[in-house]
């Protein structure tokens, strides 16, 4: 897709006054606290508004590219001809220019909900309407315990906004050795993953060998997004839900959760065979 000139976007964090209070009755001096910015982002395809998402206003082109893929609006980055970002007094409007054929399909598509995989199941009327990525074996080799441990060891260095605000999630793409190749942050865990997917797509990278690591729980939406991107393994630092485990098994996605310094738990699929038993 064409690369638009970087627009002027609001900052990802801002300083606000705050008053510390101690539980023993004392009070500390007033401080200036750095907080994460959360802004309404209106996503428009052509001239048709699609959804308003609450997001951190950084890497918005990546966010909308990834969102468009995981929402099923596009099937590949080549179907997006351009992205225009327009800050407004009350939020940000992001307009996506779709390829003509894809835009016609979008017009014909029934609009059921504000975010198919990005806001849970709001708007779904029957169980048959639940989103479902294509099942089948994911590309890429099983990931080793050592790769996950290496990624966790360097994760904090790739979270500058969280170090500043302690309020945002991260999603990172790691190669088969655990080296972090791309990272994105956002107040929303879904948004962070969409940003990461969009960044990889816009840079011309497919999933291939490697894995996704997220700093949130593993819900079914996170499993769906990782599977749509084509990742073979999703690692989360928090626990999964039962639906996430079920979906991962059906999609052939390796799901590794509660990933900490001292180990992890494999809930679906497997790690590299020679290390699988040790990592459980």
PDB file of C-alpha atoms in Angstrom:
ATOM      1  CA  UNK A   1       0.000   0.000   0.000  1.00  0.00           C
ATOM      2  CA  UNK A   2       1.174   3.608  -0.516  1.00  0.00           C
ATOM      3  CA  UNK A   3       2.877   5.164   2.486  1.00  0.00           C
ATOM      4  CA  UNK A   4       1.234   8.448   3.392  1.00  0.00           C
ATOM      5  CA  UNK A   5       3.178  11.297   4.966  1.00  0.00           C
ATOM      6  CA  UNK A   6       3.129  10.958   8.776  1.00  0.00           C
ATOM      7  CA  UNK A   7       0.303  13.172  10.057  1.00  0.00           C
ATOM      8  CA  UNK A   8       0.415  15.289  13.175  1.00  0.00           C
ATOM      9  CA  UNK A   9      -1.034  13.007  15.843  1.00  0.00           C
ATOM     10  CA  UNK A  10      -1.818  13.753  19.481  1.00  0.00           C
ATOM     11  CA  UNK A  11       0.817  12.613  21.993  1.00  0.00           C
ATOM     12  CA  UNK A  12       0.587   9.107  23.406  1.00  0.00           C
ATOM     13  CA  UNK A  13       0.874  10.406  26.989  1.00  0.00           C
ATOM     14  CA  UNK A  14       0.345  13.639  28.879  1.00  0.00           C
ATOM     15  CA  UNK A  15       1.189  15.085  32.310  1.00  0.00           C
ATOM     16  CA  UNK A  16      -1.665  15.683  34.763  1.00  0.00           C
ATOM     17  CA  UNK A  17      -1.647  17.001  38.343  1.00  0.00           C
ATOM     18  CA  UNK A  18      -2.256  14.401  41.054  1.00  0.00           C
ATOM     19  CA  UNK A  19      -2.282  14.281  44.853  1.00  0.00           C
ATOM     20  CA  UNK A  20      -0.740  11.268  46.621  1.00  0.00           C
ATOM     21  CA  UNK A  21      -2.640  10.031  49.701  1.00  0.00           C
ATOM     22  CA  UNK A  22      -1.186   7.599  52.269  1.00  0.00           C
ATOM     23  CA  UNK A  23      -3.360   5.104  54.101  1.00  0.00           C
ATOM     24  CA  UNK A  24      -1.865   6.168  57.440  1.00  0.00           C
ATOM     25  CA  UNK A  25      -3.590   9.527  57.073  1.00  0.00           C
ATOM     26  CA  UNK A  26      -0.662  11.453  55.657  1.00  0.00           C
ATOM     27  CA  UNK A  27      -0.505  13.284  52.387  1.00  0.00           C
ATOM     28  CA  UNK A  28       2.366  13.744  50.025  1.00  0.00           C
ATOM     29  CA  UNK A  29       3.115  16.823  47.970  1.00  0.00           C
ATOM     30  CA  UNK A  30       1.251  17.345  44.718  1.00  0.00           C
ATOM     31  CA  UNK A  31       2.909  15.638  41.775  1.00  0.00           C
ATOM     32  CA  UNK A  32       2.733  15.655  38.006  1.00  0.00           C
ATOM     33  CA  UNK A  33       1.787  12.183  36.785  1.00  0.00           C
ATOM     34  CA  UNK A  34       2.290  10.954  33.226  1.00  0.00           C
ATOM     35  CA  UNK A  35      -0.839   9.142  32.003  1.00  0.00           C
ATOM     36  CA  UNK A  36      -1.613   7.303  28.784  1.00  0.00           C
ATOM     37  CA  UNK A  37      -3.766   9.203  26.290  1.00  0.00           C
ATOM     38  CA  UNK A  38      -6.987   7.454  25.304  1.00  0.00           C
ATOM     39  CA  UNK A  39      -8.850   8.979  22.378  1.00  0.00           C
ATOM     40  CA  UNK A  40     -11.875   8.058  20.243  1.00  0.00           C
ATOM     41  CA  UNK A  41     -10.706   6.984  16.801  1.00  0.00           C
ATOM     42  CA  UNK A  42     -13.382   6.957  14.102  1.00  0.00           C
ATOM     43  CA  UNK A  43     -12.553   4.492  11.317  1.00  0.00           C
ATOM     44  CA  UNK A  44     -14.127   5.387   7.971  1.00  0.00           C
ATOM     45  CA  UNK A  45     -14.002   3.317   4.777  1.00  0.00           C
ATOM     46  CA  UNK A  46     -14.524   5.558   1.765  1.00  0.00           C
ATOM     47  CA  UNK A  47     -17.180   7.898   3.093  1.00  0.00           C
ATOM     48  CA  UNK A  48     -18.862   5.348   5.355  1.00  0.00           C
ATOM     49  CA  UNK A  49     -18.133   5.408   9.102  1.00  0.00           C
ATOM     50  CA  UNK A  50     -17.488   1.883  10.388  1.00  0.00           C
ATOM     51  CA  UNK A  51     -16.492   1.986  14.065  1.00  0.00           C
ATOM     52  CA  UNK A  52     -15.263   4.235  16.833  1.00  0.00           C
ATOM     53  CA  UNK A  53     -12.497   2.618  18.851  1.00  0.00           C
ATOM     54  CA  UNK A  54     -10.889   3.950  22.013  1.00  0.00           C
ATOM     55  CA  UNK A  55      -7.164   3.836  21.365  1.00  0.00           C
ATOM     56  CA  UNK A  56      -3.783   5.375  22.084  1.00  0.00           C
ATOM     57  CA  UNK A  57      -3.204   7.853  19.222  1.00  0.00           C
ATOM     58  CA  UNK A  58       0.129   6.444  18.034  1.00  0.00           C
ATOM     59  CA  UNK A  59       0.908   4.161  15.073  1.00  0.00           C
ATOM     60  CA  UNK A  60      -2.621   4.712  13.810  1.00  0.00           C
ATOM     61  CA  UNK A  61      -1.827   3.652  10.250  1.00  0.00           C
ATOM     62  CA  UNK A  62      -0.568   0.329  11.619  1.00  0.00           C
ATOM     63  CA  UNK A  63      -3.649   0.068  13.836  1.00  0.00           C
ATOM     64  CA  UNK A  64      -6.136   0.596  11.029  1.00  0.00           C
ATOM     65  CA  UNK A  65      -4.284  -1.724   8.639  1.00  0.00           C
ATOM     66  CA  UNK A  66      -4.296  -4.526  11.212  1.00  0.00           C
ATOM     67  CA  UNK A  67      -7.882  -3.762  12.254  1.00  0.00           C
ATOM     68  CA  UNK A  68      -9.024  -3.932   8.627  1.00  0.00           C
ATOM     69  CA  UNK A  69      -7.498  -7.395   8.244  1.00  0.00           C
ATOM     70  CA  UNK A  70      -8.737  -8.862  11.518  1.00  0.00           C
ATOM     71  CA  UNK A  71     -12.216  -7.396  10.975  1.00  0.00           C
ATOM     72  CA  UNK A  72     -12.418  -9.080   7.579  1.00  0.00           C
ATOM     73  CA  UNK A  73     -12.694  -5.788   5.684  1.00  0.00           C
ATOM     74  CA  UNK A  74      -9.626  -6.718   3.596  1.00  0.00           C
ATOM     75  CA  UNK A  75      -7.844  -9.973   2.904  1.00  0.00           C
ATOM     76  CA  UNK A  76      -4.436  -8.409   2.310  1.00  0.00           C
ATOM     77  CA  UNK A  77      -2.562  -5.141   2.617  1.00  0.00           C
ATOM     78  CA  UNK A  78      -2.685  -4.622  -1.163  1.00  0.00           C
ATOM     79  CA  UNK A  79      -6.417  -3.941  -0.885  1.00  0.00           C
ATOM     80  CA  UNK A  80      -5.710  -0.738   1.065  1.00  0.00           C
ATOM     81  CA  UNK A  81      -4.738   2.109  -1.272  1.00  0.00           C
ATOM     82  CA  UNK A  82      -4.187   4.757   1.372  1.00  0.00           C
ATOM     83  CA  UNK A  83      -4.893   5.877   4.947  1.00  0.00           C
ATOM     84  CA  UNK A  84      -5.576   9.495   5.914  1.00  0.00           C
ATOM     85  CA  UNK A  85      -5.487  10.641   9.547  1.00  0.00           C
ATOM     86  CA  UNK A  86      -7.343  13.794  10.560  1.00  0.00           C
ATOM     87  CA  UNK A  87      -7.159  14.945  14.205  1.00  0.00           C
ATOM     88  CA  UNK A  88     -10.384  16.626  15.306  1.00  0.00           C
ATOM     89  CA  UNK A  89     -11.222  18.601  18.460  1.00  0.00           C
ATOM     90  CA  UNK A  90     -13.152  15.643  19.886  1.00  0.00           C
ATOM     91  CA  UNK A  91     -11.143  12.743  18.497  1.00  0.00           C
ATOM     92  CA  UNK A  92      -9.401  11.419  15.397  1.00  0.00           C
ATOM     93  CA  UNK A  93     -10.895  10.420  12.046  1.00  0.00           C
ATOM     94  CA  UNK A  94      -8.991   7.800  10.054  1.00  0.00           C
ATOM     95  CA  UNK A  95     -10.213   7.378   6.488  1.00  0.00           C
ATOM     96  CA  UNK A  96      -9.234   4.235   4.594  1.00  0.00           C
ATOM     97  CA  UNK A  97      -9.205   4.184   0.804  1.00  0.00           C
ATOM     98  CA  UNK A  98      -9.992   0.646  -0.312  1.00  0.00           C
ATOM     99  CA  UNK A  99      -9.364  -0.859  -3.725  1.00  0.00           C
ATOM    100  CA  UNK A 100     -12.566  -0.478  -5.810  1.00  0.00           C
ATOM    101  CA  UNK A 101     -13.493  -4.158  -5.829  1.00  0.00           C
ATOM    102  CA  UNK A 102     -12.940  -4.502  -2.087  1.00  0.00           C
ATOM    103  CA  UNK A 103     -14.958  -1.343  -1.384  1.00  0.00           C
ATOM    104  CA  UNK A 104     -17.905  -2.719  -3.390  1.00  0.00           C
ATOM    105  CA  UNK A 105     -17.772  -5.907  -1.339  1.00  0.00           C
ATOM    106  CA  UNK A 106     -17.629  -3.825   1.811  1.00  0.00           C
ATOM    107  CA  UNK A 107     -20.733  -1.903   0.727  1.00  0.00           C
ATOM    108  CA  UNK A 108     -22.593  -5.150   0.156  1.00  0.00           C
ATOM    109  CA  UNK A 109     -21.567  -6.644   3.458  1.00  0.00           C
ATOM    110  CA  UNK A 110     -24.117  -6.554   6.268  1.00  0.00           C
ATOM    111  CA  UNK A 111     -22.923  -4.360   9.127  1.00  0.00           C
ATOM    112  CA  UNK A 112     -23.698  -6.179  12.396  1.00  0.00           C
ATOM    113  CA  UNK A 113     -21.474  -4.712  15.067  1.00  0.00           C
ATOM    114  CA  UNK A 114     -18.918  -2.052  15.930  1.00  0.00           C
ATOM    115  CA  UNK A 115     -15.965  -4.409  16.176  1.00  0.00           C
ATOM    116  CA  UNK A 116     -16.109  -8.045  15.107  1.00  0.00           C
ATOM    117  CA  UNK A 117     -13.033  -9.244  16.966  1.00  0.00           C
ATOM    118  CA  UNK A 118     -12.201  -5.927  18.593  1.00  0.00           C
ATOM    119  CA  UNK A 119     -15.030  -5.544  21.099  1.00  0.00           C
ATOM    120  CA  UNK A 120     -16.037  -9.075  21.925  1.00  0.00           C
ATOM    121  CA  UNK A 121     -19.415 -10.280  20.666  1.00  0.00           C
ATOM    122  CA  UNK A 122     -21.540  -7.127  20.883  1.00  0.00           C
ATOM    123  CA  UNK A 123     -24.106  -7.176  18.088  1.00  0.00           C
ATOM    124  CA  UNK A 124     -23.892 -10.909  17.347  1.00  0.00           C
ATOM    125  CA  UNK A 125     -27.416 -12.289  17.206  1.00  0.00           C
ATOM    126  CA  UNK A 126     -26.859 -16.050  16.795  1.00  0.00           C
ATOM    127  CA  UNK A 127     -24.093 -18.506  17.611  1.00  0.00           C
ATOM    128  CA  UNK A 128     -23.556 -19.109  13.903  1.00  0.00           C
ATOM    129  CA  UNK A 129     -22.391 -15.497  13.578  1.00  0.00           C
ATOM    130  CA  UNK A 130     -19.405 -15.948  15.882  1.00  0.00           C
ATOM    131  CA  UNK A 131     -16.216 -14.872  14.069  1.00  0.00           C
ATOM    132  CA  UNK A 132     -13.980 -17.744  13.051  1.00  0.00           C
ATOM    133  CA  UNK A 133     -10.613 -17.654  11.355  1.00  0.00           C
ATOM    134  CA  UNK A 134      -9.825 -20.361   8.843  1.00  0.00           C
ATOM    135  CA  UNK A 135      -8.887 -23.582  10.602  1.00  0.00           C
ATOM    136  CA  UNK A 136      -5.866 -25.652   9.660  1.00  0.00           C
ATOM    137  CA  UNK A 137      -2.253 -26.090  10.559  1.00  0.00           C
ATOM    138  CA  UNK A 138      -0.407 -22.823  11.038  1.00  0.00           C
ATOM    139  CA  UNK A 139       2.843 -22.238   9.195  1.00  0.00           C
ATOM    140  CA  UNK A 140       6.039 -22.196  11.211  1.00  0.00           C
ATOM    141  CA  UNK A 141       7.866 -24.580  13.498  1.00  0.00           C
ATOM    142  CA  UNK A 142       6.959 -25.075  17.179  1.00  0.00           C
ATOM    143  CA  UNK A 143       8.598 -22.509  19.434  1.00  0.00           C
ATOM    144  CA  UNK A 144      11.106 -23.524  22.094  1.00  0.00           C
ATOM    145  CA  UNK A 145      11.027 -22.725  25.781  1.00  0.00           C
ATOM    146  CA  UNK A 146      14.308 -20.847  25.369  1.00  0.00           C
ATOM    147  CA  UNK A 147      12.808 -18.565  22.720  1.00  0.00           C
ATOM    148  CA  UNK A 148       9.925 -17.597  24.994  1.00  0.00           C
ATOM    149  CA  UNK A 149      12.295 -16.991  27.888  1.00  0.00           C
ATOM    150  CA  UNK A 150      14.507 -14.779  25.702  1.00  0.00           C
ATOM    151  CA  UNK A 151      11.532 -12.712  24.538  1.00  0.00           C
ATOM    152  CA  UNK A 152      10.294 -12.188  28.089  1.00  0.00           C
ATOM    153  CA  UNK A 153      13.760 -11.083  29.204  1.00  0.00           C
ATOM    154  CA  UNK A 154      13.822  -8.221  26.685  1.00  0.00           C
ATOM    155  CA  UNK A 155      10.107  -7.361  26.686  1.00  0.00           C
ATOM    156  CA  UNK A 156      10.324  -4.401  29.063  1.00  0.00           C
ATOM    157  CA  UNK A 157      12.853  -2.633  26.834  1.00  0.00           C
ATOM    158  CA  UNK A 158      10.231  -2.572  24.077  1.00  0.00           C
ATOM    159  CA  UNK A 159       7.547  -0.913  26.244  1.00  0.00           C
ATOM    160  CA  UNK A 160       8.612   2.744  26.579  1.00  0.00           C
ATOM    161  CA  UNK A 161       5.056   4.056  26.949  1.00  0.00           C
ATOM    162  CA  UNK A 162       4.233   1.550  29.672  1.00  0.00           C
ATOM    163  CA  UNK A 163       7.420   2.439  31.570  1.00  0.00           C
ATOM    164  CA  UNK A 164       6.196   6.022  31.517  1.00  0.00           C
ATOM    165  CA  UNK A 165       2.507   5.474  32.321  1.00  0.00           C
ATOM    166  CA  UNK A 166       2.133   1.902  33.702  1.00  0.00           C
ATOM    167  CA  UNK A 167      -1.204   1.769  31.874  1.00  0.00           C
ATOM    168  CA  UNK A 168      -0.817   0.217  28.422  1.00  0.00           C
ATOM    169  CA  UNK A 169      -0.565  -3.201  26.836  1.00  0.00           C
ATOM    170  CA  UNK A 170       2.054  -4.378  24.385  1.00  0.00           C
ATOM    171  CA  UNK A 171       2.053  -6.871  21.534  1.00  0.00           C
ATOM    172  CA  UNK A 172       5.369  -7.946  20.035  1.00  0.00           C
ATOM    173  CA  UNK A 173       6.500 -10.137  17.163  1.00  0.00           C
ATOM    174  CA  UNK A 174       9.414 -12.429  17.931  1.00  0.00           C
ATOM    175  CA  UNK A 175      11.504 -14.572  15.630  1.00  0.00           C
ATOM    176  CA  UNK A 176      12.122 -18.257  16.308  1.00  0.00           C
ATOM    177  CA  UNK A 177      14.985 -17.428  18.693  1.00  0.00           C
ATOM    178  CA  UNK A 178      12.873 -15.032  20.782  1.00  0.00           C
ATOM    179  CA  UNK A 179      14.404 -11.823  19.400  1.00  0.00           C
ATOM    180  CA  UNK A 180      11.758  -9.074  19.312  1.00  0.00           C
ATOM    181  CA  UNK A 181      11.478  -7.685  15.779  1.00  0.00           C
ATOM    182  CA  UNK A 182       8.472  -5.359  16.216  1.00  0.00           C
ATOM    183  CA  UNK A 183       6.481  -3.983  19.142  1.00  0.00           C
ATOM    184  CA  UNK A 184       3.393  -1.821  19.513  1.00  0.00           C
ATOM    185  CA  UNK A 185       1.624  -0.407  22.589  1.00  0.00           C
ATOM    186  CA  UNK A 186      -1.918   0.758  23.286  1.00  0.00           C
ATOM    187  CA  UNK A 187      -4.378   1.190  26.133  1.00  0.00           C
ATOM    188  CA  UNK A 188      -6.401  -1.585  24.500  1.00  0.00           C
ATOM    189  CA  UNK A 189      -4.961  -5.097  24.254  1.00  0.00           C
ATOM    190  CA  UNK A 190      -6.872  -5.699  20.994  1.00  0.00           C
ATOM    191  CA  UNK A 191      -5.569  -2.417  19.599  1.00  0.00           C
ATOM    192  CA  UNK A 192      -1.971  -3.264  20.470  1.00  0.00           C
ATOM    193  CA  UNK A 193      -2.255  -6.546  18.589  1.00  0.00           C
ATOM    194  CA  UNK A 194      -3.931  -4.892  15.597  1.00  0.00           C
ATOM    195  CA  UNK A 195      -1.126  -2.308  15.534  1.00  0.00           C
ATOM    196  CA  UNK A 196       1.482  -5.053  15.564  1.00  0.00           C
ATOM    197  CA  UNK A 197      -0.239  -6.979  12.773  1.00  0.00           C
ATOM    198  CA  UNK A 198      -0.623  -3.797  10.747  1.00  0.00           C
ATOM    199  CA  UNK A 199       3.031  -2.885  11.240  1.00  0.00           C
ATOM    200  CA  UNK A 200       4.169  -6.284   9.993  1.00  0.00           C
ATOM    201  CA  UNK A 201       1.820  -6.146   7.005  1.00  0.00           C
ATOM    202  CA  UNK A 202       2.818  -2.614   6.015  1.00  0.00           C
ATOM    203  CA  UNK A 203       6.486  -3.604   6.225  1.00  0.00           C
ATOM    204  CA  UNK A 204       5.835  -6.480   3.831  1.00  0.00           C
ATOM    205  CA  UNK A 205       6.212  -9.290   6.374  1.00  0.00           C
ATOM    206  CA  UNK A 206       3.941 -12.312   6.728  1.00  0.00           C
ATOM    207  CA  UNK A 207       3.729 -14.371   9.882  1.00  0.00           C
ATOM    208  CA  UNK A 208       6.027 -17.246   8.896  1.00  0.00           C
ATOM    209  CA  UNK A 209       8.347 -18.534  11.608  1.00  0.00           C
ATOM    210  CA  UNK A 210       8.078 -16.757  14.928  1.00  0.00           C
ATOM    211  CA  UNK A 211       5.397 -15.960  17.462  1.00  0.00           C
ATOM    212  CA  UNK A 212       3.223 -13.259  18.990  1.00  0.00           C
ATOM    213  CA  UNK A 213       3.739 -12.279  22.625  1.00  0.00           C
ATOM    214  CA  UNK A 214       1.117 -10.145  24.390  1.00  0.00           C
ATOM    215  CA  UNK A 215       1.121  -8.597  27.867  1.00  0.00           C
ATOM    216  CA  UNK A 216      -2.562  -9.338  28.478  1.00  0.00           C
ATOM    217  CA  UNK A 217      -4.757 -12.349  29.028  1.00  0.00           C
ATOM    218  CA  UNK A 218      -5.437 -14.617  26.074  1.00  0.00           C
ATOM    219  CA  UNK A 219      -9.082 -14.171  25.142  1.00  0.00           C
ATOM    220  CA  UNK A 220     -10.751 -15.683  22.095  1.00  0.00           C
ATOM    221  CA  UNK A 221     -10.428 -12.352  20.239  1.00  0.00           C
ATOM    222  CA  UNK A 222      -6.652 -12.411  20.665  1.00  0.00           C
ATOM    223  CA  UNK A 223      -6.546 -15.997  19.404  1.00  0.00           C
ATOM    224  CA  UNK A 224      -8.676 -15.052  16.394  1.00  0.00           C
ATOM    225  CA  UNK A 225      -6.492 -12.080  15.480  1.00  0.00           C
ATOM    226  CA  UNK A 226      -3.267 -14.081  15.766  1.00  0.00           C
ATOM    227  CA  UNK A 227      -4.757 -16.868  13.646  1.00  0.00           C
ATOM    228  CA  UNK A 228      -6.049 -14.468  10.978  1.00  0.00           C
ATOM    229  CA  UNK A 229      -2.561 -12.997  10.705  1.00  0.00           C
ATOM    230  CA  UNK A 230      -1.193 -16.516  10.228  1.00  0.00           C
ATOM    231  CA  UNK A 231       0.828 -16.853  13.436  1.00  0.00           C
ATOM    232  CA  UNK A 232       1.482 -20.402  14.615  1.00  0.00           C
ATOM    233  CA  UNK A 233       1.956 -19.510  18.297  1.00  0.00           C
ATOM    234  CA  UNK A 234       0.422 -16.975  20.675  1.00  0.00           C
ATOM    235  CA  UNK A 235       2.139 -16.410  24.021  1.00  0.00           C
ATOM    236  CA  UNK A 236       0.510 -14.353  26.796  1.00  0.00           C
ATOM    237  CA  UNK A 237       1.810 -13.343  30.193  1.00  0.00           C
ATOM    238  CA  UNK A 238      -1.634 -13.813  31.754  1.00  0.00           C
ATOM    239  CA  UNK A 239      -4.057 -16.722  31.760  1.00  0.00           C
ATOM    240  CA  UNK A 240      -6.342 -17.800  28.903  1.00  0.00           C
ATOM    241  CA  UNK A 241     -10.102 -18.182  28.894  1.00  0.00           C
ATOM    242  CA  UNK A 242     -11.815 -21.492  28.177  1.00  0.00           C
ATOM    243  CA  UNK A 243     -13.118 -20.189  24.843  1.00  0.00           C
ATOM    244  CA  UNK A 244      -9.623 -19.071  23.840  1.00  0.00           C
ATOM    245  CA  UNK A 245      -8.286 -22.573  24.500  1.00  0.00           C
ATOM    246  CA  UNK A 246     -11.122 -24.162  22.537  1.00  0.00           C
ATOM    247  CA  UNK A 247     -10.568 -21.835  19.583  1.00  0.00           C
ATOM    248  CA  UNK A 248      -6.806 -22.317  19.592  1.00  0.00           C
ATOM    249  CA  UNK A 249      -7.250 -26.085  19.414  1.00  0.00           C
ATOM    250  CA  UNK A 250      -9.746 -25.802  16.554  1.00  0.00           C
ATOM    251  CA  UNK A 251      -7.495 -23.405  14.642  1.00  0.00           C
ATOM    252  CA  UNK A 252      -4.282 -25.350  15.129  1.00  0.00           C
ATOM    253  CA  UNK A 253      -2.711 -22.480  17.061  1.00  0.00           C
ATOM    254  CA  UNK A 254      -0.180 -23.133  19.816  1.00  0.00           C
ATOM    255  CA  UNK A 255      -1.399 -21.289  22.913  1.00  0.00           C
ATOM    256  CA  UNK A 256       1.146 -20.700  25.679  1.00  0.00           C
ATOM    257  CA  UNK A 257       0.055 -18.635  28.682  1.00  0.00           C
ATOM    258  CA  UNK A 258       1.096 -17.526  32.152  1.00  0.00           C
ATOM    259  CA  UNK A 259       4.532 -16.948  30.637  1.00  0.00           C
ATOM    260  CA  UNK A 260       6.812 -15.732  33.406  1.00  0.00           C
ATOM    261  CA  UNK A 261      10.503 -15.735  34.207  1.00  0.00           C
ATOM    262  CA  UNK A 262      10.335 -19.221  35.707  1.00  0.00           C
ATOM    263  CA  UNK A 263       8.157 -20.989  33.134  1.00  0.00           C
ATOM    264  CA  UNK A 264       4.953 -21.120  31.155  1.00  0.00           C
ATOM    265  CA  UNK A 265       1.894 -23.310  30.616  1.00  0.00           C
ATOM    266  CA  UNK A 266       0.968 -24.884  27.276  1.00  0.00           C
ATOM    267  CA  UNK A 267      -2.827 -24.928  26.887  1.00  0.00           C
ATOM    268  CA  UNK A 268      -3.100 -25.891  23.204  1.00  0.00           C
ATOM    269  CA  UNK A 269      -0.651 -27.332  20.711  1.00  0.00           C
ATOM    270  CA  UNK A 270       2.941 -27.809  21.812  1.00  0.00           C
ATOM    271  CA  UNK A 271       6.341 -26.258  22.185  1.00  0.00           C
ATOM    272  CA  UNK A 272       9.381 -27.697  20.418  1.00  0.00           C
ATOM    273  CA  UNK A 273       9.158 -31.455  21.165  1.00  0.00           C
ATOM    274  CA  UNK A 274      12.420 -31.806  23.050  1.00  0.00           C
ATOM    275  CA  UNK A 275      11.460 -29.030  25.469  1.00  0.00           C
ATOM    276  CA  UNK A 276       7.719 -29.438  25.792  1.00  0.00           C
ATOM    277  CA  UNK A 277       7.748 -31.557  28.940  1.00  0.00           C
ATOM    278  CA  UNK A 278      10.157 -29.275  30.780  1.00  0.00           C
ATOM    279  CA  UNK A 279       8.062 -26.154  30.099  1.00  0.00           C
ATOM    280  CA  UNK A 280       4.800 -27.490  31.458  1.00  0.00           C
TER     281      UNK A 280
END
